[in-house]
Amino acid sequence: MNKLHPMGKLLVCVIYIFVVASFDKYAIDKLLVMAIFPIFGFIVGDLSLKEGLYRMRLILPLVLFVGIFNPFFDRRELFSVLIAGYQLPVTGGVVSMLTLMLKGLFSVLSAYILIATTSIEEICYALRILHIPKIIVIVIMLIYRYFGLMGAEADRITTAYMLRAPKQKGIHYRAWGSLVGQWLLRSMDRAGVVYESMTLRGFKGDFKVKRKSLKSADFLYPFIWILLFVYIRHFY
């Protein structure tokens, strides 16, 4: 998986998400078959499902809430189950809820497989091959790299606040505005320093990425998967 050309992996991931999202809200049987791609990715990519779910712990609750609060699901059934504890009847609303949850879960898993087996430089290289505007690709790469910088600044500010208020649990709500402002200002200052360093090292608005040669597996991988997605979507 790591040695495959990034363009093929990116195309498979994007098409997989579009196909999964295109299923009818009651086509849960076909949607379950689409689980073959995440299973393949975790096995062949030698990825840990436990670690993947842990890394996505902030996104998965959102997927569950979207399924629960979709307009086709009668939430009174869910509340009755939580309160009374009786078995939930399999109605159209329940199927719609499960289908929507599976769509979100499979989409997130496919994106995780792409990120775990492909570096950000290779993903941006694949985007440039697909003629995505250069400015968008550069913004994506810089945002990815600046996340770590902003996280480090947030950790420093939080540590400094805790040292000044050792007996206080958490950050007082009155300090939220000033701390966020300081966080943004310090991150912008660090970003300016980083940009100056990049300019001194010869950065001229684009990143140089080593071109990868195409092999037979790079053609077979997207061709087989896309053909399988189309078959499951229209003929299964």
Coordinates of N, CA and C in Angstrom, one line a residue:
M1 N 0.8 -1.2 0.0 CA 0.0 0.0 0.0 C 0.9 1.3 0.0
N2 N 1.9 1.2 0.8 CA 2.8 2.4 0.8 C 3.6 2.7 -0.5
K3 N 3.8 1.6 -1.2 CA 4.6 1.8 -2.4 C 3.8 2.1 -3.7
L4 N 2.4 2.1 -3.5 CA 1.6 2.4 -4.7 C 1.6 3.9 -5.0
H5 N 1.4 4.2 -6.2 CA 1.4 5.6 -6.7 C 0.2 6.3 -5.9
P6 N 0.5 7.5 -5.4 CA -0.5 8.2 -4.6 C -1.7 8.6 -5.4
M7 N -1.6 8.9 -6.7 CA -2.8 9.3 -7.5 C -3.8 8.2 -7.5
G8 N -3.4 6.9 -7.7 CA -4.3 5.8 -7.7 C -5.0 5.7 -6.4
K9 N -4.3 5.8 -5.3 CA -4.9 5.7 -3.9 C -5.9 6.8 -3.7
L10 N -5.5 8.0 -4.1 CA -6.4 9.2 -4.0 C -7.7 9.0 -4.8
L11 N -7.6 8.6 -6.0 CA -8.8 8.4 -6.8 C -9.7 7.3 -6.2
V12 N -9.1 6.2 -5.8 CA -9.9 5.1 -5.2 C -10.7 5.6 -3.9
C13 N -10.0 6.4 -3.1 CA -10.6 6.9 -1.9 C -11.7 7.9 -2.2
V14 N -11.5 8.8 -3.1 CA -12.6 9.8 -3.5 C -13.8 9.1 -4.1
I15 N -13.5 8.2 -5.1 CA -14.6 7.5 -5.7 C -15.4 6.6 -4.7
Y16 N -14.6 6.0 -3.8 CA -15.3 5.2 -2.8 C -16.2 6.0 -1.9
I17 N -15.8 7.2 -1.5 CA -16.7 8.0 -0.7 C -17.9 8.5 -1.5
F18 N -17.7 8.8 -2.8 CA -18.9 9.2 -3.6 C -19.9 8.1 -3.8
V19 N -19.3 6.9 -4.0 CA -20.2 5.7 -4.2 C -21.0 5.4 -2.9
V20 N -20.3 5.4 -1.8 CA -20.9 5.1 -0.5 C -22.0 6.1 -0.2
A21 N -21.7 7.4 -0.5 CA -22.7 8.4 -0.2 C -23.9 8.4 -1.1
S22 N -23.8 7.7 -2.3 CA -24.8 7.7 -3.3 C -25.9 6.6 -3.0
F23 N -25.6 5.7 -2.1 CA -26.6 4.6 -1.8 C -27.9 5.2 -1.2
D24 N -28.9 4.5 -1.5 CA -30.2 4.9 -0.9 C -30.2 4.7 0.6
K25 N -31.1 5.4 1.3 CA -31.1 5.4 2.8 C -31.5 4.1 3.3
Y26 N -32.1 3.2 2.5 CA -32.6 1.9 2.9 C -31.7 0.7 2.4
A27 N -30.7 1.0 1.6 CA -29.9 0.0 0.9 C -28.7 -0.4 1.8
I28 N -29.1 -0.9 3.0 CA -28.0 -1.2 4.0 C -27.3 -2.5 3.6
D29 N -28.0 -3.4 2.9 CA -27.4 -4.7 2.4 C -26.2 -4.4 1.5
K30 N -26.4 -3.5 0.5 CA -25.3 -3.2 -0.4 C -24.2 -2.4 0.3
L31 N -24.6 -1.6 1.2 CA -23.6 -0.7 1.9 C -22.7 -1.6 2.7
L32 N -23.2 -2.7 3.3 CA -22.4 -3.6 4.1 C -21.3 -4.2 3.3
V33 N -21.7 -4.5 2.0 CA -20.7 -5.1 1.1 C -19.5 -4.2 0.8
M34 N -19.8 -2.9 0.9 CA -18.7 -1.9 0.7 C -17.7 -1.9 1.8
A35 N -17.9 -2.6 2.9 CA -17.0 -2.7 3.9 C -15.7 -3.5 3.5
I36 N -15.8 -4.1 2.3 CA -14.6 -4.9 1.9 C -13.4 -4.0 1.6
F37 N -13.6 -2.7 1.2 CA -12.5 -1.9 1.0 C -11.8 -1.4 2.3
P38 N -12.5 -1.0 3.3 CA -11.7 -0.7 4.6 C -11.1 -1.9 5.2
I39 N -11.7 -3.0 5.1 CA -11.1 -4.3 5.6 C -9.8 -4.6 4.9
F40 N -9.9 -4.5 3.5 CA -8.7 -4.7 2.7 C -7.6 -3.7 3.1
G41 N -7.9 -2.5 3.2 CA -6.9 -1.4 3.5 C -6.2 -1.7 4.8
F42 N -7.0 -2.1 5.9 CA -6.4 -2.3 7.2 C -5.5 -3.5 7.2
I43 N -5.9 -4.6 6.4 CA -5.1 -5.8 6.4 C -3.9 -5.6 5.6
V44 N -4.0 -5.2 4.3 CA -2.9 -5.1 3.4 C -2.0 -3.9 3.9
G45 N -2.5 -2.8 4.4 CA -1.7 -1.7 4.9 C -1.1 -1.9 6.2
D46 N -1.4 -3.1 6.8 CA -0.8 -3.4 8.2 C -1.2 -2.4 9.2
L47 N -2.4 -1.9 9.2 CA -2.9 -0.9 10.1 C -3.7 -1.5 11.2
S48 N -3.6 -0.8 12.4 CA -4.3 -1.3 13.6 C -5.7 -0.6 13.6
L49 N -6.8 -1.4 13.6 CA -8.1 -0.8 13.7 C -8.3 -0.1 15.0
K50 N -7.8 -0.6 16.1 CA -7.9 0.0 17.4 C -7.2 1.4 17.4
E51 N -6.0 1.5 16.8 CA -5.4 2.8 16.8 C -6.1 3.7 15.8
G52 N -6.7 3.2 14.7 CA -7.4 4.0 13.8 C -8.6 4.6 14.5
L53 N -9.4 3.8 15.2 CA -10.6 4.3 15.9 C -10.2 5.3 17.0
Y54 N -9.0 5.1 17.6 CA -8.6 6.1 18.7 C -8.3 7.4 18.0
R55 N -7.6 7.4 16.9 CA -7.2 8.6 16.2 C -8.4 9.4 15.7
M56 N -9.5 8.6 15.4 CA -10.7 9.3 14.9 C -11.8 9.5 16.0
R57 N -11.4 9.5 17.3 CA -12.3 9.5 18.4 C -13.1 10.8 18.4
L58 N -12.6 11.9 17.8 CA -13.3 13.2 17.8 C -14.3 13.2 16.7
I59 N -14.1 12.4 15.6 CA -15.0 12.4 14.5 C -16.1 11.4 14.6
L60 N -15.9 10.3 15.1 CA -16.9 9.2 15.2 C -18.1 9.6 16.0
P61 N -18.0 10.3 17.1 CA -19.3 10.7 17.8 C -20.1 11.6 16.9
L62 N -19.5 12.5 16.1 CA -20.3 13.3 15.2 C -21.0 12.5 14.2
V63 N -20.4 11.4 13.7 CA -21.1 10.5 12.8 C -22.3 9.8 13.4
L64 N -22.1 9.4 14.7 CA -23.2 8.8 15.4 C -24.4 9.8 15.6
F65 N -24.1 11.0 16.0 CA -25.1 12.0 16.2 C -25.8 12.4 14.9
V66 N -25.1 12.4 13.8 CA -25.8 12.7 12.5 C -26.8 11.6 12.2
G67 N -26.4 10.3 12.5 CA -27.3 9.2 12.2 C -28.5 9.3 13.2
I68 N -28.3 9.6 14.4 CA -29.4 9.7 15.3 C -30.4 10.8 15.0
F69 N -29.9 11.9 14.6 CA -30.7 13.1 14.4 C -31.1 13.3 13.0
N70 N -31.0 12.3 12.2 CA -31.5 12.4 10.8 C -33.0 12.5 10.7
P71 N -33.6 13.2 9.8 CA -35.1 13.4 9.8 C -35.9 12.2 9.5
F72 N -35.3 11.1 9.1 CA -36.1 9.9 8.8 C -36.2 8.9 10.0
F73 N -35.5 9.3 11.1 CA -35.4 8.4 12.3 C -36.3 9.0 13.4
D74 N -37.2 8.2 13.9 CA -38.1 8.6 15.0 C -37.3 8.5 16.3
R75 N -36.9 9.6 16.8 CA -36.0 9.6 18.0 C -36.8 9.2 19.3
R76 N -38.1 9.2 19.2 CA -38.9 8.7 20.4 C -38.6 7.2 20.6
E77 N -38.4 6.5 19.5 CA -38.1 5.1 19.6 C -36.7 4.9 20.4
L78 N -35.7 5.7 20.0 CA -34.5 5.6 20.7 C -34.6 6.0 22.2
F79 N -35.3 7.0 22.5 CA -35.5 7.5 23.9 C -36.2 6.4 24.7
S80 N -37.2 5.7 24.0 CA -38.0 4.7 24.7 C -37.1 3.5 25.0
V81 N -36.1 3.2 24.1 CA -35.2 2.1 24.4 C -34.3 2.5 25.5
L82 N -33.8 3.7 25.6 CA -32.8 4.1 26.6 C -33.5 4.1 28.0
I83 N -34.8 4.5 28.0 CA -35.5 4.6 29.3 C -36.1 3.3 29.7
A84 N -36.8 2.7 28.8 CA -37.5 1.4 29.2 C -36.7 0.2 29.0
G85 N -35.8 0.2 28.0 CA -34.9 -0.9 27.9 C -35.5 -2.0 27.0
Y86 N -36.6 -1.8 26.3 CA -37.1 -2.9 25.5 C -36.5 -2.9 24.1
Q87 N -36.6 -4.0 23.4 CA -35.9 -4.1 22.1 C -36.5 -3.2 21.1
L88 N -35.6 -2.6 20.3 CA -36.0 -1.6 19.3 C -36.5 -2.3 18.1
P89 N -37.7 -2.0 17.6 CA -38.2 -2.7 16.4 C -37.4 -2.2 15.2
V90 N -37.2 -3.1 14.2 CA -36.5 -2.8 13.0 C -37.5 -2.1 12.1
T91 N -37.5 -0.8 12.1 CA -38.4 0.0 11.2 C -37.5 0.7 10.2
G92 N -38.3 1.4 9.2 CA -37.5 2.1 8.2 C -36.6 3.2 8.8
G93 N -37.1 3.8 9.9 CA -36.3 4.9 10.5 C -35.0 4.3 11.0
V94 N -35.1 3.1 11.6 CA -33.8 2.5 12.2 C -32.9 2.2 11.1
V95 N -33.4 1.6 10.0 CA -32.5 1.2 8.9 C -31.9 2.5 8.3
S96 N -32.6 3.6 8.2 CA -32.1 4.8 7.7 C -31.0 5.4 8.6
M97 N -31.2 5.2 9.9 CA -30.2 5.7 10.9 C -28.9 4.9 10.7
L98 N -29.0 3.6 10.7 CA -27.9 2.7 10.6 C -27.1 2.9 9.2
T99 N -27.9 3.1 8.2 CA -27.3 3.4 6.9 C -26.5 4.7 6.9
L100 N -27.0 5.7 7.5 CA -26.3 7.0 7.5 C -25.0 6.9 8.4
M101 N -25.1 6.1 9.5 CA -24.0 5.9 10.3 C -22.9 5.2 9.6
L102 N -23.3 4.1 8.9 CA -22.3 3.3 8.1 C -21.6 4.2 7.0
K103 N -22.4 5.0 6.4 CA -21.8 5.9 5.3 C -20.7 6.8 5.9
G104 N -21.0 7.4 7.1 CA -20.0 8.2 7.7 C -18.8 7.4 8.2
L105 N -19.1 6.2 8.8 CA -18.0 5.4 9.3 C -17.1 4.9 8.1
F106 N -17.6 4.4 7.1 CA -16.8 3.9 5.9 C -16.1 5.1 5.3
S107 N -16.7 6.2 5.2 CA -16.0 7.4 4.6 C -14.8 7.8 5.4
V108 N -15.0 7.9 6.7 CA -13.9 8.3 7.6 C -12.8 7.2 7.6
L109 N -13.1 5.9 7.6 CA -12.1 4.9 7.5 C -11.3 4.9 6.2
S110 N -12.0 5.1 5.1 CA -11.3 5.2 3.9 C -10.3 6.4 3.8
A111 N -10.7 7.5 4.4 CA -9.8 8.7 4.4 C -8.6 8.4 5.4
Y112 N -8.9 7.7 6.5 CA -7.8 7.3 7.4 C -6.8 6.4 6.7
I113 N -7.3 5.4 5.9 CA -6.4 4.5 5.2 C -5.5 5.3 4.3
L114 N -6.1 6.3 3.6 CA -5.3 7.1 2.6 C -4.2 7.9 3.4
I115 N -4.6 8.5 4.5 CA -3.6 9.3 5.2 C -2.5 8.4 5.9
A116 N -2.9 7.3 6.3 CA -2.0 6.4 7.0 C -1.0 5.7 6.1
T117 N -1.3 5.6 4.8 CA -0.4 4.9 3.9 C 0.2 5.9 2.8
T118 N -0.1 7.2 3.0 CA 0.4 8.2 2.0 C 0.7 9.4 2.8
S119 N 1.9 9.9 2.5 CA 2.3 11.2 3.1 C 1.6 12.4 2.5
I120 N 1.6 13.5 3.3 CA 1.0 14.7 2.8 C 1.6 15.2 1.5
E121 N 2.9 15.0 1.4 CA 3.6 15.4 0.2 C 3.1 14.6 -1.0
E122 N 2.9 13.3 -0.8 CA 2.5 12.5 -1.9 C 1.0 12.8 -2.3
I123 N 0.2 13.1 -1.3 CA -1.2 13.5 -1.6 C -1.2 14.8 -2.4
C124 N -0.4 15.8 -2.0 CA -0.4 17.0 -2.7 C 0.2 16.8 -4.1
Y125 N 1.1 15.9 -4.3 CA 1.7 15.6 -5.6 C 0.6 15.0 -6.5
A126 N -0.2 14.1 -5.9 CA -1.3 13.5 -6.7 C -2.4 14.6 -7.1
L127 N -2.6 15.5 -6.2 CA -3.6 16.6 -6.5 C -3.0 17.5 -7.6
R128 N -1.7 17.7 -7.7 CA -1.2 18.5 -8.7 C -1.3 17.8 -10.1
I129 N -1.1 16.4 -10.0 CA -1.3 15.6 -11.3 C -2.7 15.7 -11.8
L130 N -3.6 15.8 -10.9 CA -5.1 15.9 -11.3 C -5.4 17.4 -11.6
H131 N -4.4 18.2 -11.7 CA -4.6 19.6 -12.1 C -5.5 20.5 -11.1
I132 N -5.3 20.1 -9.8 CA -5.9 21.0 -8.8 C -5.1 22.2 -8.7
P133 N -5.7 23.4 -8.6 CA -4.9 24.7 -8.6 C -3.8 24.6 -7.6
K134 N -2.6 25.2 -8.0 CA -1.4 25.1 -7.1 C -1.7 25.8 -5.8
I135 N -2.4 26.9 -5.8 CA -2.6 27.7 -4.6 C -3.4 26.8 -3.5
I136 N -4.3 26.0 -4.0 CA -5.1 25.2 -3.1 C -4.2 24.1 -2.5
V137 N -3.4 23.5 -3.4 CA -2.5 22.4 -2.9 C -1.5 23.0 -1.8
I138 N -1.0 24.1 -2.1 CA 0.0 24.7 -1.2 C -0.7 25.0 0.2
V139 N -1.9 25.6 0.1 CA -2.6 25.9 1.3 C -2.9 24.6 2.1
I140 N -3.3 23.5 1.5 CA -3.5 22.3 2.2 C -2.3 21.8 2.9
M141 N -1.1 21.8 2.2 CA 0.1 21.4 2.8 C 0.5 22.3 4.0
L142 N 0.4 23.6 3.8 CA 0.8 24.5 4.9 C -0.1 24.3 6.1
I143 N -1.4 24.2 5.9 CA -2.3 24.0 7.0 C -2.0 22.7 7.7
Y144 N -1.7 21.6 7.0 CA -1.3 20.4 7.7 C 0.0 20.6 8.5
R145 N 1.0 21.3 8.0 CA 2.2 21.5 8.7 C 2.0 22.5 9.9
Y146 N 1.2 23.5 9.8 CA 1.0 24.5 10.8 C 0.1 24.0 11.9
F147 N -0.6 22.8 11.7 CA -1.4 22.3 12.8 C -0.5 21.9 14.0
G148 N 0.7 21.4 13.7 CA 1.6 21.0 14.8 C 2.1 22.2 15.5
L149 N 2.4 23.3 14.7 CA 2.9 24.5 15.3 C 1.9 25.2 16.2
M150 N 0.6 25.2 15.8 CA -0.4 25.8 16.6 C -0.7 24.9 17.8
G151 N -0.6 23.6 17.7 CA -0.8 22.7 18.9 C 0.3 23.0 19.9
A152 N 1.6 23.2 19.4 CA 2.7 23.4 20.4 C 2.4 24.7 21.1
E153 N 2.0 25.8 20.4 CA 1.7 27.1 21.0 C 0.6 27.0 22.0
A154 N -0.4 26.2 21.7 CA -1.6 26.0 22.6 C -1.1 25.3 23.9
D155 N -0.2 24.3 23.7 CA 0.3 23.6 24.9 C 1.2 24.5 25.8
R156 N 2.0 25.4 25.2 CA 2.8 26.3 26.0 C 1.9 27.3 26.8
I157 N 0.9 27.8 26.1 CA 0.0 28.8 26.8 C -0.8 28.1 27.9
T158 N -1.3 26.9 27.7 CA -2.0 26.2 28.7 C -1.1 25.9 29.9
T159 N 0.1 25.5 29.6 CA 1.1 25.2 30.7 C 1.4 26.4 31.5
A160 N 1.6 27.5 30.8 CA 1.9 28.8 31.5 C 0.7 29.2 32.4
Y161 N -0.5 29.0 31.9 CA -1.7 29.4 32.7 C -1.8 28.5 33.9
M162 N -1.6 27.2 33.8 CA -1.7 26.2 34.9 C -0.6 26.5 36.0
L163 N 0.6 27.0 35.5 CA 1.6 27.3 36.5 C 1.3 28.6 37.3
R164 N 0.5 29.5 36.7 CA 0.1 30.7 37.4 C -1.2 30.5 38.2
A165 N -1.9 29.4 38.0 CA -3.1 29.1 38.8 C -3.1 27.6 39.1
P166 N -2.2 27.2 40.0 CA -2.0 25.7 40.2 C -3.2 25.1 40.9
K167 N -4.0 25.8 41.6 CA -5.1 25.2 42.4 C -6.4 25.3 41.6
Q168 N -6.4 25.8 40.4 CA -7.6 26.0 39.6 C -7.8 24.8 38.7
K169 N -9.0 24.3 38.6 CA -9.3 23.2 37.7 C -9.7 23.7 36.4
G170 N -8.9 23.5 35.4 CA -9.2 24.0 34.0 C -8.9 25.5 33.9
I171 N -9.4 26.0 32.7 CA -9.2 27.5 32.4 C -10.5 28.2 32.7
H172 N -10.4 29.3 33.5 CA -11.6 30.1 33.8 C -12.1 30.7 32.5
Y173 N -13.5 30.7 32.4 CA -14.1 31.2 31.2 C -13.8 32.6 30.9
R174 N -13.4 33.4 31.9 CA -13.1 34.8 31.7 C -11.8 35.0 30.9
A175 N -10.9 34.0 31.0 CA -9.6 34.0 30.3 C -9.6 33.4 28.9
W176 N -10.7 32.8 28.5 CA -10.8 32.2 27.2 C -10.5 33.1 26.1
G177 N -11.1 34.3 26.1 CA -10.9 35.3 25.0 C -9.4 35.7 24.9
S178 N -8.8 36.1 26.0 CA -7.5 36.6 25.9 C -6.5 35.5 25.5
L179 N -6.7 34.3 26.0 CA -5.8 33.2 25.7 C -5.9 32.8 24.2
V180 N -7.1 32.8 23.7 CA -7.3 32.5 22.3 C -6.6 33.6 21.4
G181 N -6.8 34.8 21.8 CA -6.1 35.9 21.1 C -4.6 35.8 21.1
Q182 N -4.0 35.5 22.3 CA -2.6 35.3 22.4 C -2.1 34.1 21.6
W183 N -3.0 33.1 21.6 CA -2.6 31.9 20.8 C -2.5 32.2 19.3
L184 N -3.5 32.9 18.8 CA -3.5 33.2 17.4 C -2.3 34.2 17.1
L185 N -2.0 35.2 17.9 CA -1.0 36.1 17.6 C 0.4 35.4 17.7
R186 N 0.6 34.6 18.7 CA 1.9 33.9 18.7 C 2.1 32.9 17.6
S187 N 1.0 32.3 17.2 CA 1.1 31.3 16.1 C 1.4 32.1 14.8
M188 N 0.8 33.3 14.6 CA 1.1 34.1 13.4 C 2.5 34.5 13.4
D189 N 3.1 34.9 14.6 CA 4.5 35.3 14.6 C 5.4 34.1 14.3
R190 N 5.1 32.9 14.8 CA 5.9 31.8 14.5 C 5.7 31.4 13.0
A191 N 4.5 31.6 12.4 CA 4.4 31.3 11.0 C 5.2 32.3 10.1
G192 N 5.3 33.5 10.6 CA 6.1 34.5 9.8 C 7.6 34.1 9.8
V193 N 8.0 33.6 11.0 CA 9.4 33.2 11.1 C 9.7 32.0 10.2
V194 N 8.7 31.0 10.2 CA 8.9 29.8 9.4 C 8.9 30.2 7.9
Y195 N 8.0 31.2 7.5 CA 8.0 31.6 6.1 C 9.3 32.2 5.7
E196 N 9.8 33.1 6.5 CA 11.1 33.7 6.2 C 12.2 32.6 6.0
S197 N 12.2 31.6 6.9 CA 13.1 30.5 6.8 C 13.0 29.7 5.4
M198 N 11.7 29.5 5.1 CA 11.4 28.8 3.8 C 11.9 29.7 2.6
T199 N 11.7 31.0 2.7 CA 12.2 31.9 1.6 C 13.7 31.9 1.5
L200 N 14.4 31.9 2.6 CA 15.8 31.9 2.6 C 16.4 30.5 2.0
R201 N 15.6 29.5 2.2 CA 16.0 28.2 1.6 C 15.5 28.0 0.2
G202 N 15.0 29.0 -0.5 CA 14.7 28.9 -1.9 C 13.2 28.7 -2.2
F203 N 12.3 28.8 -1.3 CA 10.9 28.6 -1.6 C 10.4 29.7 -2.5
K204 N 9.8 29.3 -3.6 CA 9.3 30.3 -4.6 C 7.8 30.0 -4.9
G205 N 7.0 29.5 -3.9 CA 5.6 29.4 -4.1 C 5.2 28.0 -4.5
D206 N 6.1 27.0 -4.6 CA 5.8 25.7 -4.9 C 6.8 24.7 -4.2
F207 N 6.3 23.5 -4.0 CA 7.1 22.5 -3.4 C 7.6 21.5 -4.4
K208 N 8.9 21.2 -4.3 CA 9.5 20.2 -5.3 C 9.3 18.8 -4.7
V209 N 8.6 18.0 -5.5 CA 8.4 16.6 -5.1 C 9.0 15.7 -6.1
K210 N 9.7 14.7 -5.6 CA 10.3 13.7 -6.5 C 9.2 12.9 -7.3
R211 N 9.3 12.9 -8.6 CA 8.3 12.2 -9.4 C 8.4 10.7 -9.2
K212 N 7.3 10.0 -9.2 CA 7.3 8.6 -9.0 C 6.9 8.0 -10.3
S213 N 7.6 6.9 -10.7 CA 7.3 6.2 -11.9 C 6.1 5.2 -11.7
L214 N 5.4 5.0 -12.8 CA 4.2 4.2 -12.7 C 4.6 2.8 -13.0
K215 N 4.0 1.8 -12.2 CA 4.2 0.4 -12.5 C 2.8 -0.2 -12.8
S216 N 2.9 -1.5 -13.1 CA 1.6 -2.2 -13.5 C 0.6 -2.2 -12.3
A217 N 1.1 -2.4 -11.1 CA 0.3 -2.4 -9.9 C -0.4 -1.0 -9.7
D218 N 0.2 0.0 -10.1 CA -0.4 1.4 -9.9 C -1.6 1.5 -10.8
F219 N -1.6 0.8 -11.9 CA -2.8 0.8 -12.8 C -3.9 -0.2 -12.4
L220 N -3.4 -1.3 -12.0 CA -4.4 -2.4 -11.6 C -5.2 -2.0 -10.3
Y221 N -4.5 -1.4 -9.4 CA -5.1 -1.1 -8.1 C -6.4 -0.2 -8.2
P222 N -6.3 0.9 -8.9 CA -7.5 1.7 -9.0 C -8.5 1.1 -10.0
F223 N -8.0 0.4 -11.1 CA -8.9 -0.1 -12.1 C -9.8 -1.2 -11.4
I224 N -9.2 -2.1 -10.7 CA -10.0 -3.2 -10.0 C -10.9 -2.7 -9.0
W225 N -10.5 -1.8 -8.2 CA -11.4 -1.3 -7.1 C -12.5 -0.4 -7.7
I226 N -12.3 0.4 -8.7 CA -13.3 1.2 -9.2 C -14.4 0.3 -9.9
L227 N -13.9 -0.7 -10.7 CA -14.7 -1.7 -11.3 C -15.6 -2.4 -10.3
L228 N -15.0 -2.8 -9.1 CA -15.8 -3.4 -8.1 C -16.8 -2.5 -7.5
F229 N -16.5 -1.2 -7.3 CA -17.4 -0.3 -6.7 C -18.6 -0.1 -7.6
V230 N -18.4 0.0 -8.9 CA -19.5 0.1 -9.9 C -20.3 -1.1 -9.9
Y231 N -19.7 -2.3 -9.8 CA -20.5 -3.5 -9.8 C -21.4 -3.6 -8.6
I232 N -20.9 -3.3 -7.4 CA -21.7 -3.4 -6.2 C -22.8 -2.3 -6.2
R233 N -22.5 -1.1 -6.8 CA -23.5 -0.1 -6.8 C -24.6 -0.3 -7.7
H234 N -24.4 -0.9 -8.9 CA -25.4 -1.0 -9.9 C -25.9 -2.5 -10.2
F235 N -25.1 -3.5 -9.9 CA -25.4 -4.8 -10.3 C -25.5 -5.8 -9.2
Y236 N -25.1 -5.4 -8.0 CA -25.1 -6.4 -6.9 C -26.5 -6.6 -6.4

